[in-house]
mmCIF file of C-alpha atoms and ligand atoms in Angstrom:
data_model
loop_
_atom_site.group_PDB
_atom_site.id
_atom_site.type_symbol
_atom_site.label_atom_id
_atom_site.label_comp_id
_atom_site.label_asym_id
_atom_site.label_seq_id
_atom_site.Cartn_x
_atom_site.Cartn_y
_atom_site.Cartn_z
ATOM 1 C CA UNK A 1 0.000 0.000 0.000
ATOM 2 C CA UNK A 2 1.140 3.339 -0.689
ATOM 3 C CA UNK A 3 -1.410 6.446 0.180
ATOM 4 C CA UNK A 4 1.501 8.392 1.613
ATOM 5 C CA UNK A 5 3.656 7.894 -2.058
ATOM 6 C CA UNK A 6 5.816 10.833 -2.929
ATOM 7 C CA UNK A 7 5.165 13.031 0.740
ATOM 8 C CA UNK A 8 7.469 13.945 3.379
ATOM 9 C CA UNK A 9 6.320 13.186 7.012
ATOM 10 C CA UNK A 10 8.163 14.808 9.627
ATOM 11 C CA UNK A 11 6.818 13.276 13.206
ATOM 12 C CA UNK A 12 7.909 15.096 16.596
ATOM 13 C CA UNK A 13 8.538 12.691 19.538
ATOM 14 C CA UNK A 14 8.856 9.818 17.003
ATOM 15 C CA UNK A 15 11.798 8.459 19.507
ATOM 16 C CA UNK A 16 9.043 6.565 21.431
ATOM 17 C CA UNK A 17 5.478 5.358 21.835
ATOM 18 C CA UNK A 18 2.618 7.193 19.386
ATOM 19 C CA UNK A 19 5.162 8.732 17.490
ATOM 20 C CA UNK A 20 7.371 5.600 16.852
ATOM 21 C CA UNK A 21 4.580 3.543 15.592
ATOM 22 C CA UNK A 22 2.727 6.777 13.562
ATOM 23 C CA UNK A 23 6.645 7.015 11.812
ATOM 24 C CA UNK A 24 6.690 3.529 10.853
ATOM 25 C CA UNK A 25 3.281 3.118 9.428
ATOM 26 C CA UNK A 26 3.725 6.588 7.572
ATOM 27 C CA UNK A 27 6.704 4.708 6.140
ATOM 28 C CA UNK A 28 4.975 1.486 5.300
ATOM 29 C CA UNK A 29 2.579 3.603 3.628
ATOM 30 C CA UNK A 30 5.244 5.223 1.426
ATOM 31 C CA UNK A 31 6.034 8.481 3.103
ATOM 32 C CA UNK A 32 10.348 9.647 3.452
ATOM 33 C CA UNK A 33 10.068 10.285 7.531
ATOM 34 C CA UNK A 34 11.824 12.241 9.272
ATOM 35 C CA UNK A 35 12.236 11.217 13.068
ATOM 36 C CA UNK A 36 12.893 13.430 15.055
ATOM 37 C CA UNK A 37 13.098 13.750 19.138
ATOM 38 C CA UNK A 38 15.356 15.802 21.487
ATOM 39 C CA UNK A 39 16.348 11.691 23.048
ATOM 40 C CA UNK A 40 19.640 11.502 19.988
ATOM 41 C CA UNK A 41 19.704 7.486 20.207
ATOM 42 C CA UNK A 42 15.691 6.928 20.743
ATOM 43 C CA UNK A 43 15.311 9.048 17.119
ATOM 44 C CA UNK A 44 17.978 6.592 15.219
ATOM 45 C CA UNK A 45 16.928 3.727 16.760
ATOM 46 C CA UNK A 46 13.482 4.429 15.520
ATOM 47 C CA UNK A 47 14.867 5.536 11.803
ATOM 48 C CA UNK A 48 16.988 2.130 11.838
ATOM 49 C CA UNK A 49 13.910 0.305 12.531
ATOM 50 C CA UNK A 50 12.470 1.900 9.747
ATOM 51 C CA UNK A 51 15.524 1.298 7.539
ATOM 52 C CA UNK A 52 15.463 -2.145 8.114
ATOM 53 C CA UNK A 53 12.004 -2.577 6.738
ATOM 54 C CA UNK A 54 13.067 -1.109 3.375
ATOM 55 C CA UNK A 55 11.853 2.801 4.024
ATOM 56 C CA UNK A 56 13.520 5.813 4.150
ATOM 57 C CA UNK A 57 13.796 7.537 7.558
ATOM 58 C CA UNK A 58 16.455 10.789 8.948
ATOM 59 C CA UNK A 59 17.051 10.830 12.569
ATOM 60 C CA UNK A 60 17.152 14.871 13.775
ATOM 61 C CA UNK A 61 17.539 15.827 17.336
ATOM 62 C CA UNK A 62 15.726 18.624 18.100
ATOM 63 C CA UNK A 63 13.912 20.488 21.084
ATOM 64 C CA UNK A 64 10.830 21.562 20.250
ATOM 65 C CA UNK A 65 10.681 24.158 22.313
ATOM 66 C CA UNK A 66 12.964 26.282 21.031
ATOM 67 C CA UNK A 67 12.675 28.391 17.889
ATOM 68 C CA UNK A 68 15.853 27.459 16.437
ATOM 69 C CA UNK A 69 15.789 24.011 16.860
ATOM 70 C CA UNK A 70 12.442 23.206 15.156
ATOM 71 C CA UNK A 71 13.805 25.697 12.018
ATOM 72 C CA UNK A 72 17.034 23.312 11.813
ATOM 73 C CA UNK A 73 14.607 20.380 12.302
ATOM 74 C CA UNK A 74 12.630 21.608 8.882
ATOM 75 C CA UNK A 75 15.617 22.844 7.303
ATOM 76 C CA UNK A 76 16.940 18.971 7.789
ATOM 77 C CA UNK A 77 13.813 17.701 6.376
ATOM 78 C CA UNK A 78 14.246 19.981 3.224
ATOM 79 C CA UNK A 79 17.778 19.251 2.410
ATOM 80 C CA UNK A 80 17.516 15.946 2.741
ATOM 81 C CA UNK A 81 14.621 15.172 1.162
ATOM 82 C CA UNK A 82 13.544 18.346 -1.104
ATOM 83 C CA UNK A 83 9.892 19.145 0.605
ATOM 84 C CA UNK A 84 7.640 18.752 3.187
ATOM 85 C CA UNK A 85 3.962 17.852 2.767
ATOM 86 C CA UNK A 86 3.428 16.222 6.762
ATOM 87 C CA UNK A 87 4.188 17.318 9.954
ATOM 88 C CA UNK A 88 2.741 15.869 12.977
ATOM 89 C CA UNK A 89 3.424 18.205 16.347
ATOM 90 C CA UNK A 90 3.275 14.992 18.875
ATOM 91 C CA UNK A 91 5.474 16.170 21.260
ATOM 92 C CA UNK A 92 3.838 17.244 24.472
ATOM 93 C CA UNK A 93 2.428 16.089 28.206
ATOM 94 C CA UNK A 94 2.594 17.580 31.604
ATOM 95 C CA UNK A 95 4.651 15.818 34.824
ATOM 96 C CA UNK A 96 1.286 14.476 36.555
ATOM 97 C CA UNK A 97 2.728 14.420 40.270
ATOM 98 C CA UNK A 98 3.360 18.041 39.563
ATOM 99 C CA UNK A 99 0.173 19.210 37.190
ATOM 100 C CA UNK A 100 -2.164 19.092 40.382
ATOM 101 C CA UNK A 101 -5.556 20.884 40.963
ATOM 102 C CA UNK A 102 -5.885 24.528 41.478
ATOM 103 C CA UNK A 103 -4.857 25.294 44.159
ATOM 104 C CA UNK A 104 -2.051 22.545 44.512
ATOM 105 C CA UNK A 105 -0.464 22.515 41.212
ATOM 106 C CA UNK A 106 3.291 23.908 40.206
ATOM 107 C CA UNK A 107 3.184 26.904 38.083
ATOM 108 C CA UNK A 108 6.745 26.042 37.250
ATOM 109 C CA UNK A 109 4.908 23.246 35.658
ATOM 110 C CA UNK A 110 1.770 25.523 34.172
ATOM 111 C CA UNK A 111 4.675 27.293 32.289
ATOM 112 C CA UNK A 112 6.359 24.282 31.359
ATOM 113 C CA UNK A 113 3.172 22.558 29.821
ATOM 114 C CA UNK A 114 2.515 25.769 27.996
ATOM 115 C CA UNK A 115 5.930 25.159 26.419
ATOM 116 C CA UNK A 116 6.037 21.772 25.758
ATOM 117 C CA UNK A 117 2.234 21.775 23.913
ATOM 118 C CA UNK A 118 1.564 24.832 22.548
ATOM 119 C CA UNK A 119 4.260 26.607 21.784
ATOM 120 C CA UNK A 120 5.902 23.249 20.011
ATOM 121 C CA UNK A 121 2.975 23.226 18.210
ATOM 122 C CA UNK A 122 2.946 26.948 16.837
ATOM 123 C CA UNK A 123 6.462 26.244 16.490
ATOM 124 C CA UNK A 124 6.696 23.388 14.240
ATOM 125 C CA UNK A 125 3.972 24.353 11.923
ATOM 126 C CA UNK A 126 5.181 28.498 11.819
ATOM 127 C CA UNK A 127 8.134 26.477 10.257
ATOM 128 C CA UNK A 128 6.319 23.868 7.989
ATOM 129 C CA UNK A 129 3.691 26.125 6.718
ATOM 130 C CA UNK A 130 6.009 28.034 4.001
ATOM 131 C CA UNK A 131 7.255 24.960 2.288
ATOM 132 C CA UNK A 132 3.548 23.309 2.878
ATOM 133 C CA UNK A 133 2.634 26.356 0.554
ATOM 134 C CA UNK A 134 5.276 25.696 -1.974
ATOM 135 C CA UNK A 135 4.265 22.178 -1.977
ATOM 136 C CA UNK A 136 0.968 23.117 -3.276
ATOM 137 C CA UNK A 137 -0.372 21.921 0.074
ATOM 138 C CA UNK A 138 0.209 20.219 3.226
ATOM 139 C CA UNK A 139 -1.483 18.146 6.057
ATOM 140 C CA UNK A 140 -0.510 18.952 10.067
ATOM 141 C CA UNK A 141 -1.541 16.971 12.710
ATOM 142 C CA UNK A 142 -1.321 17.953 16.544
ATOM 143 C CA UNK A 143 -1.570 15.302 18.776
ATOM 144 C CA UNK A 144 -4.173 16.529 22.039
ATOM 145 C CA UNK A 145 -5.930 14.592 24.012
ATOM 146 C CA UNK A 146 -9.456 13.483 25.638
ATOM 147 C CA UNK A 147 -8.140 15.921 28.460
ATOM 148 C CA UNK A 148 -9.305 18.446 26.253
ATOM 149 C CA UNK A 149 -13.089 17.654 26.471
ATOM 150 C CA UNK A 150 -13.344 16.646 30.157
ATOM 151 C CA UNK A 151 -11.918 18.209 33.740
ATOM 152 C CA UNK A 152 -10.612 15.884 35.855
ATOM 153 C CA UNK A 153 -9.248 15.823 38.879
ATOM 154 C CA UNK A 154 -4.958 16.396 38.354
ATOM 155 C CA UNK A 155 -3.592 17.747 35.250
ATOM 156 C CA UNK A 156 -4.958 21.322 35.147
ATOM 157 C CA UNK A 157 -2.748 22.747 33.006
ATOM 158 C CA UNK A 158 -2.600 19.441 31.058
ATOM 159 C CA UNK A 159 -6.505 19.570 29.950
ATOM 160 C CA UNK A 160 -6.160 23.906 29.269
ATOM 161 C CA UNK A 161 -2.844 23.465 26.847
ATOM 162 C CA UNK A 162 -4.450 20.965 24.972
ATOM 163 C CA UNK A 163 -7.352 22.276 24.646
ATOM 164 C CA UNK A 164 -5.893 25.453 23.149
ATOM 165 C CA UNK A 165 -3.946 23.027 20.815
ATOM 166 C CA UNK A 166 -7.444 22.019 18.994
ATOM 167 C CA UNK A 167 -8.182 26.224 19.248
ATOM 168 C CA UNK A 168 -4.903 26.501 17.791
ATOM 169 C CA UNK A 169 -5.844 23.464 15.086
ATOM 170 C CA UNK A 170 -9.023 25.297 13.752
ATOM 171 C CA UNK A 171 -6.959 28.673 13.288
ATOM 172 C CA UNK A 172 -4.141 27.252 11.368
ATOM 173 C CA UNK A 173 -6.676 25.270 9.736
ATOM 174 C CA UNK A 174 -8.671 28.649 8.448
ATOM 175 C CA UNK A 175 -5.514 30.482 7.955
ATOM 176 C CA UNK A 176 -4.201 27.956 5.518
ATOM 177 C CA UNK A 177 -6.953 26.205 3.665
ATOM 178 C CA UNK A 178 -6.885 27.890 0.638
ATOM 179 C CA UNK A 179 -3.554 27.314 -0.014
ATOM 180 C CA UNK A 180 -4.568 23.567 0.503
ATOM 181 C CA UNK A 181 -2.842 23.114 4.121
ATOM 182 C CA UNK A 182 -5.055 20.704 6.202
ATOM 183 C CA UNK A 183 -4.247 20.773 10.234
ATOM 184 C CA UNK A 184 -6.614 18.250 12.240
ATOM 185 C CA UNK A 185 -6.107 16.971 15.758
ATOM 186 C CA UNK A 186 -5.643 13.637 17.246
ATOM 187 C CA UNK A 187 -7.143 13.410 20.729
ATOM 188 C CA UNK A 188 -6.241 9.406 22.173
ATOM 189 C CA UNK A 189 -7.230 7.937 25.432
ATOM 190 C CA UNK A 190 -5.374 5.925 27.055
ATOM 191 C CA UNK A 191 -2.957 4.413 24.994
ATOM 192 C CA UNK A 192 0.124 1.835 26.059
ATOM 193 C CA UNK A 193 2.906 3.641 25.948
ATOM 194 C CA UNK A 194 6.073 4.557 28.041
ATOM 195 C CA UNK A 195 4.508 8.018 29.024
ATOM 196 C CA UNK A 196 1.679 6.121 30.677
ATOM 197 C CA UNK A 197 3.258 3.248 31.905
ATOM 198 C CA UNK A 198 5.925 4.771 34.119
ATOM 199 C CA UNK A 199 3.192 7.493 35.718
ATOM 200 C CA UNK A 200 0.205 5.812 36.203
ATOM 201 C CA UNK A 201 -0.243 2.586 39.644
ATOM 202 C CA UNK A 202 -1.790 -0.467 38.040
ATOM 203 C CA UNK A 203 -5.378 0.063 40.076
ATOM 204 C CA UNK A 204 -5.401 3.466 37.590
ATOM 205 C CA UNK A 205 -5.245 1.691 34.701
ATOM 206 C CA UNK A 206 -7.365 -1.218 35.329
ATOM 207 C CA UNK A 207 -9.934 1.757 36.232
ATOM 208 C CA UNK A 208 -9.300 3.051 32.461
ATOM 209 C CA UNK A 209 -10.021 -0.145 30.977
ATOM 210 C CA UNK A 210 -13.321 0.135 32.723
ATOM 211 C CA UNK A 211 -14.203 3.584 31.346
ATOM 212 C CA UNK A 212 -13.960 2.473 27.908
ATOM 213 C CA UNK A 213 -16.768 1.122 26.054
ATOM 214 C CA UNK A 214 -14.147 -1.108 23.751
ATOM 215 C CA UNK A 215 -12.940 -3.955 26.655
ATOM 216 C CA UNK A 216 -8.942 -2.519 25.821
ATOM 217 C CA UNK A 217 -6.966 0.338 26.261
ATOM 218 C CA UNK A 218 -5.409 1.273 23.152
ATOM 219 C CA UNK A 219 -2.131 1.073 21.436
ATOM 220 C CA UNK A 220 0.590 3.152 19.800
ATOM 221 C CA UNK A 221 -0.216 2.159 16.478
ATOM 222 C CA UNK A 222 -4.382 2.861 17.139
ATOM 223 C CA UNK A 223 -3.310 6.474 16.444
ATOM 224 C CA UNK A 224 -0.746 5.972 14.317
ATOM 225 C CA UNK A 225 -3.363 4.602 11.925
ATOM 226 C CA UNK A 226 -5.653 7.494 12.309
ATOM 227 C CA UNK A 227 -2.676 9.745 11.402
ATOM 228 C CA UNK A 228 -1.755 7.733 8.188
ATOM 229 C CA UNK A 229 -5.508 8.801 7.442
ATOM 230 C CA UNK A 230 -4.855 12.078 8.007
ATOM 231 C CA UNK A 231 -2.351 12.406 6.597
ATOM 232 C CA UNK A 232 -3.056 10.536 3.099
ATOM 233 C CA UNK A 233 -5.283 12.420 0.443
ATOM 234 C CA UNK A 234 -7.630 10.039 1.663
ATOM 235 C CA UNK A 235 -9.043 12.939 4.222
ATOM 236 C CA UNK A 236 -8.573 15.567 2.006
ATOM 237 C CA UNK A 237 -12.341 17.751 2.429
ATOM 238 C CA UNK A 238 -11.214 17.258 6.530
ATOM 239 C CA UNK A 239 -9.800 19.935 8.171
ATOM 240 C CA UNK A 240 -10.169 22.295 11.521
ATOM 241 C CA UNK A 241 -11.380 18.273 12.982
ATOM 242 C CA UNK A 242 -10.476 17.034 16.322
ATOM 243 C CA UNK A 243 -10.720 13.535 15.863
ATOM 244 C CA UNK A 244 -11.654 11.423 19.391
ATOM 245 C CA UNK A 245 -9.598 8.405 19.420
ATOM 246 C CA UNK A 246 -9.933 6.684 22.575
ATOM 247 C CA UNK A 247 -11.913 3.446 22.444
ATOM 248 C CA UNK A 248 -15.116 5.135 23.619
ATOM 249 C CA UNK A 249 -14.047 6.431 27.038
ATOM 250 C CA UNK A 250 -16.180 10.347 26.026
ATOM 251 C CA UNK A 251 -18.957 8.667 24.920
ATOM 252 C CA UNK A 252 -19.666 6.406 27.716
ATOM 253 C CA UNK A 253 -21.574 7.819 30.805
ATOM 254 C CA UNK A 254 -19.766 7.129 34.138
ATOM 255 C CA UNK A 255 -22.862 4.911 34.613
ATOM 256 C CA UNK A 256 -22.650 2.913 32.397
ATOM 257 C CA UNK A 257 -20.352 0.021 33.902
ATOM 258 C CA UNK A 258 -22.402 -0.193 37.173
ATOM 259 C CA UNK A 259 -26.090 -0.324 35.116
ATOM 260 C CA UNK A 260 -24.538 -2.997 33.227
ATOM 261 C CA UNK A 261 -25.153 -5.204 36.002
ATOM 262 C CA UNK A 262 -28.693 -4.764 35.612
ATOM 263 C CA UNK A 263 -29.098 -6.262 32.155
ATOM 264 C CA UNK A 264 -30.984 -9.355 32.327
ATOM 265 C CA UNK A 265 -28.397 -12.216 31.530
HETATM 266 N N1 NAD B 1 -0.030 7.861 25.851
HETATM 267 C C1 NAD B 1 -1.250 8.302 26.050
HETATM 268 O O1 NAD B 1 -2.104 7.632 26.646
HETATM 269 C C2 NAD B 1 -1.646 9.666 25.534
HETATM 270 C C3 NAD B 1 -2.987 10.051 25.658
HETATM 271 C C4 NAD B 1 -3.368 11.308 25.176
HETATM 272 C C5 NAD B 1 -2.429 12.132 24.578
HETATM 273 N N2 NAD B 1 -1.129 11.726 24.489
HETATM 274 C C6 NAD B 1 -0.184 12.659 23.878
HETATM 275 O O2 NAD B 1 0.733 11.960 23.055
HETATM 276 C C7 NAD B 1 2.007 12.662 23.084
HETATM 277 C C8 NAD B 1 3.113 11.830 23.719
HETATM 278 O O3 NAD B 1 3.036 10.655 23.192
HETATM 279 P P1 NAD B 1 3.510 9.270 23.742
HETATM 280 O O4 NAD B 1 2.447 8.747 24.608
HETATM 281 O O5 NAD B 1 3.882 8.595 22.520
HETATM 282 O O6 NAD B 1 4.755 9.627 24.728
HETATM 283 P P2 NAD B 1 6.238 9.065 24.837
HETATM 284 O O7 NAD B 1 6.738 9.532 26.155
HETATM 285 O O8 NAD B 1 6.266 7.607 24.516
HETATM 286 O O9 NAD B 1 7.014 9.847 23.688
HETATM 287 C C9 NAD B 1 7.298 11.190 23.775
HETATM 288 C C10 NAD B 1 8.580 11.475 22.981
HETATM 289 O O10 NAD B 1 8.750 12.890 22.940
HETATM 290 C C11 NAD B 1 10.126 13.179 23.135
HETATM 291 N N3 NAD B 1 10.265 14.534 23.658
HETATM 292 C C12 NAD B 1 9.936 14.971 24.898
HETATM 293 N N4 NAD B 1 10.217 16.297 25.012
HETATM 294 C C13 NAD B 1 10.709 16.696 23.805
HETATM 295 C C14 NAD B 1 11.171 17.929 23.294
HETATM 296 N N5 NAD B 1 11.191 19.048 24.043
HETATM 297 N N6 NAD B 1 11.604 17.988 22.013
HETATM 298 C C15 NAD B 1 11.605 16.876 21.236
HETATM 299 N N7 NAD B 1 11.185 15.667 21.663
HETATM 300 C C16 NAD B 1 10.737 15.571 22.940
HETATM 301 C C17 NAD B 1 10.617 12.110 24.102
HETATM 302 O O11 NAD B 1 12.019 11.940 24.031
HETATM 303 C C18 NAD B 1 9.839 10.875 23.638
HETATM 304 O O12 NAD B 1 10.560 10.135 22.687
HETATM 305 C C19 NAD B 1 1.812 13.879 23.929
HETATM 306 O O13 NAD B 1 1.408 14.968 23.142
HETATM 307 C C20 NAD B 1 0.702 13.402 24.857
HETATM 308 O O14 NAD B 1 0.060 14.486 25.475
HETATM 309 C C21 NAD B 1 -0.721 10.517 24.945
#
């Protein structure tokens, strides 16, 4: 299969988790990738996976929080592989035993999640957008979440910063359209990956699986797959979109697992 023939992807964060599996199935799909991540070896070790399926990856190191970095990180993407027609913003998350509620939370943290998910995103596709134009056209994808859509508890700043990435989607989105640059947003779930692993006890994420209407929590390459689509000309009349990826957790009321019970058998 190849609906991502002929386009350049680059993929922030593709050192690890979403990002790693989004890279290689942008790959598989046809897409030149370029990897890159601010962790050096985590970025080639992802481009040498890549490799050794027969696709065509460049590692870049880059921090995308800073200005100069993410221009290197396009100009890499350019010389190396004349254009640039994808660029997913992935990078982003707050520290959760640190993003607290109101009156608990860090503001060094606040600032830092500000940072890390919204300014990477301006960032990366302030950077992308002139060569998306050259192109004739251009898809970006910002990764958010179903923190977005729903308060919670922890992660204050978390929910706010993504939710101004999907404001931030819808403007770039309008700004850009007619010269044919789509920018969508992902929001997952809960999805198996490093990030989630290593911060959440095992009682938290057996409590996940239960808020889901699918009986799973999801997996890297869940999103990755809904990226491909956005990515490919296959979604080309979508744009300005959040798209909810996250095995039914919004849609299901909190009720819904106890009244369950209740069916007749
Ligand atoms: N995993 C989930 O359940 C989940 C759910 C909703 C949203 N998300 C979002 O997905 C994204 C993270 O994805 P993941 O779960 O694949 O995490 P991950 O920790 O597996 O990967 C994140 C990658 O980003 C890189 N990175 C961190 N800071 C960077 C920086 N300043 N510059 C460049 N690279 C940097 C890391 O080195 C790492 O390789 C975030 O935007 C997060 O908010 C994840």
């Amino acid at each position: 299969m190849e609906r991502l023939k002929e386009k350049v992807a680059v993929i922030t964060g593709a050192g690890s988790g979403i990002g790693r599996a989004a890279a290689g199935l942008m790959s598989r799909e046809g897409a030149r990738v370029v990897v890159a991540d601010h962790h050096a070896q985590s970025a080639e070790e992802t481009a040498r996976l890549i490799e050794a399926a027969g696709g065509r990856a460049l590692p870049v190191t880059v921090d995308v929080t800073d200005e100069d970095s993410v221009a290197a990180m396009v100009a890499a993407a350019i010389a190396e592989f004349g254009g640039l027609h994808v660029l997913c913003n992935h990078v982003g998350g707050t520290n959760p035993r640190k993003d607290l509620d109101l009156l608990r939370m860090d503001m060094d943290e606040f600032d830092r999640a500000v940072t890390l998910n919204m300014r990477s995103t301006l960032l990366g596709s302030r950077h992308a957008v002139p060569h998306m134009i050259r192109a004739g056209g251009g898809s970006i994808i910002n990764t958010a979440s179903v923190a977005a859509l729903v308060g919670d508890v922890l992660q204050t700043s978390y929910g706010a910063v993504k939710a101004a990435v999907v404001s931030m989607t819808k403007s770039i989105a309008v700004q850009y359209g007619p010269q044919g640059i789509r920018c969508n947003a992902v929001a997952p779930g809960a999805v198996m990956t490093p990030a989630l692993e290593d911060n959440l006890p095992e009682d938290v994420i057996s409590a996940l699986k239960k808020g889901n209407a699918l009986p799973y929590l999801g997996s890297p390459e869940d999103i990755g797959h809904t990226m491909v689509f956005l990515a490919s000309d296959e979604s080309r009349y979508l744009t300005g979109q959040l798209l909810v990826v996250d095995g039914g957790m919004t849609a299901q009321s909190s009720a819904a697992p106890g009244r369950r019970a209740m069916l007749p058998a």
